Amino acid sequence: GAKISTAGARLTATRSDGYSDDRTVVKGTEGVSLGKITVKAMNDTIKITSIAIAPTSGNTVNPSNVYDMKLYVNDSQIGNTRDWTSSGATFSSLNLQIPKDGTKIIELKGSFDNSTDAGKKFQASFTFTAEDSNGKTVENINTPTTVIFDITDSGRLTVAKSADTPNSAILVANTTNNSVAKFKLSSSDDVTKVTEIYMSNLNLKGSDADPRISEVRLLKGTTVLDTD
């Protein structure tokens, strides 16, 4: 007769977020994406029943500074929100079904309070508990880890002269809407809200300022942000 090969159910877990080590987290930030793990079921339908997230040996963040650990699949939360302790957080009583030869992406999110010390590191590992369609425990599931996150005090705003800023030129009298400068603002590590921009005419003020400049406009694209 025909030769038949049999194989037990397998579950692979691979980090798939594309993040790199030394990714920055600003303290006081909520709902930080800490990692995405792609799980794949092989040879059978698999049900994930528990996911234990634990700090690695490289983790130096005080557990009391981390809270609201959550798991998401397709932007929907699975399981309950968990506290973060010295041993991590365990999401139990899950019923996450992975069809045979199918995949799902699990995302971990967490929050860091304002007391988190800058310079500390965060990294965690994932341990999965799962069973096949017959209720048998799936063995030898690998344990991926997140990248190492660096905690910082605040985000950064970089201001640079834009490549298409106008060259030095003489402004013709009795003309309007002369473009005199363009700047590029780049935010890193966090969302930045600019609340005030101060500009001066080569530090000339009062009677030294050029009286022929009747109005200064600040624009973003074609939208006028402010006039002075």
PDB file of N, CA, C and O in Angstrom, residues 42 45 49 71 75 78-79 97 122 153 156 173 190 207 214 221:
ATOM      1  N   MET A  42       1.209  24.479  11.945  1.00  0.00           N
ATOM      2  CA  MET A  42       1.632  23.515  10.922  1.00  0.00           C
ATOM      3  C   MET A  42       1.081  22.135  11.255  1.00  0.00           C
ATOM      4  O   MET A  42       1.057  21.727  12.424  1.00  0.00           O
ATOM      5  N   THR A  45      -4.832  22.401  13.010  1.00  0.00           N
ATOM      6  CA  THR A  45      -5.342  23.617  13.625  1.00  0.00           C
ATOM      7  C   THR A  45      -4.849  23.667  15.071  1.00  0.00           C
ATOM      8  O   THR A  45      -4.869  22.659  15.778  1.00  0.00           O
ATOM      9  N   THR A  49      -3.675  28.924  24.161  1.00  0.00           N
ATOM     10  CA  THR A  49      -4.464  29.076  25.388  1.00  0.00           C
ATOM     11  C   THR A  49      -3.834  30.033  26.394  1.00  0.00           C
ATOM     12  O   THR A  49      -4.522  30.550  27.273  1.00  0.00           O
ATOM     13  N   LEU A  71      -2.517  42.574  24.695  1.00  0.00           N
ATOM     14  CA  LEU A  71      -2.240  41.833  23.471  1.00  0.00           C
ATOM     15  C   LEU A  71      -3.313  42.147  22.434  1.00  0.00           C
ATOM     16  O   LEU A  71      -4.500  42.264  22.774  1.00  0.00           O
ATOM     17  N   ASP A  75      -5.700  44.428  15.450  1.00  0.00           N
ATOM     18  CA  ASP A  75      -6.108  45.660  16.131  1.00  0.00           C
ATOM     19  C   ASP A  75      -7.206  45.458  17.169  1.00  0.00           C
ATOM     20  O   ASP A  75      -7.756  46.441  17.682  1.00  0.00           O
ATOM     21  N   ILE A  78      -7.067  40.940  22.751  1.00  0.00           N
ATOM     22  CA  ILE A  78      -7.417  39.588  23.187  1.00  0.00           C
ATOM     23  C   ILE A  78      -6.979  39.430  24.642  1.00  0.00           C
ATOM     24  O   ILE A  78      -5.960  39.967  25.054  1.00  0.00           O
ATOM     25  N   GLY A  79      -7.763  38.727  25.415  1.00  0.00           N
ATOM     26  CA  GLY A  79      -7.442  38.573  26.827  1.00  0.00           C
ATOM     27  C   GLY A  79      -7.654  39.866  27.585  1.00  0.00           C
ATOM     28  O   GLY A  79      -8.101  40.879  27.041  1.00  0.00           O
ATOM     29  N   GLN A  97      -7.463  30.779  17.868  1.00  0.00           N
ATOM     30  CA  GLN A  97      -7.417  29.681  16.910  1.00  0.00           C
ATOM     31  C   GLN A  97      -6.556  30.051  15.708  1.00  0.00           C
ATOM     32  O   GLN A  97      -6.762  31.094  15.073  1.00  0.00           O
ATOM     33  N   PHE A 122      14.185  48.105  28.248  1.00  0.00           N
ATOM     34  CA  PHE A 122      13.056  47.169  28.330  1.00  0.00           C
ATOM     35  C   PHE A 122      13.208  46.114  27.254  1.00  0.00           C
ATOM     36  O   PHE A 122      13.432  46.426  26.081  1.00  0.00           O
ATOM     37  N   ASP A 153      13.775  60.781  28.231  1.00  0.00           N
ATOM     38  CA  ASP A 153      12.936  61.775  28.908  1.00  0.00           C
ATOM     39  C   ASP A 153      11.918  62.407  27.989  1.00  0.00           C
ATOM     40  O   ASP A 153      10.792  62.712  28.402  1.00  0.00           O
ATOM     41  N   ARG A 156      12.400  64.564  20.361  1.00  0.00           N
ATOM     42  CA  ARG A 156      13.277  65.599  19.834  1.00  0.00           C
ATOM     43  C   ARG A 156      12.643  66.268  18.610  1.00  0.00           C
ATOM     44  O   ARG A 156      11.948  65.624  17.834  1.00  0.00           O
ATOM     45  N   ALA A 173       9.978  96.756  -3.331  1.00  0.00           N
ATOM     46  CA  ALA A 173       8.995  97.496  -2.535  1.00  0.00           C
ATOM     47  C   ALA A 173       7.601  97.341  -3.122  1.00  0.00           C
ATOM     48  O   ALA A 173       7.425  97.107  -4.327  1.00  0.00           O
ATOM     49  N   ASP A 190       8.899  60.783  19.512  1.00  0.00           N
ATOM     50  CA  ASP A 190       7.569  61.067  20.050  1.00  0.00           C
ATOM     51  C   ASP A 190       6.862  62.044  19.115  1.00  0.00           C
ATOM     52  O   ASP A 190       7.491  62.657  18.244  1.00  0.00           O
ATOM     53  N   SER A 207      13.443 100.607  16.848  1.00  0.00           N
ATOM     54  CA  SER A 207      13.748 101.587  15.795  1.00  0.00           C
ATOM     55  C   SER A 207      14.746 101.052  14.786  1.00  0.00           C
ATOM     56  O   SER A 207      14.882 101.602  13.693  1.00  0.00           O
ATOM     57  N   SER A 214       5.885  95.383   6.508  1.00  0.00           N
ATOM     58  CA  SER A 214       4.616  95.688   7.176  1.00  0.00           C
ATOM     59  C   SER A 214       3.960  94.468   7.807  1.00  0.00           C
ATOM     60  O   SER A 214       3.157  94.608   8.739  1.00  0.00           O
ATOM     61  N   GLY A 221       2.578  74.977   3.927  1.00  0.00           N
ATOM     62  CA  GLY A 221       2.024  74.802   2.589  1.00  0.00           C
ATOM     63  C   GLY A 221       1.368  76.094   2.151  1.00  0.00           C
ATOM     64  O   GLY A 221       2.016  77.136   2.087  1.00  0.00           O
TER      65      GLY A 221
END
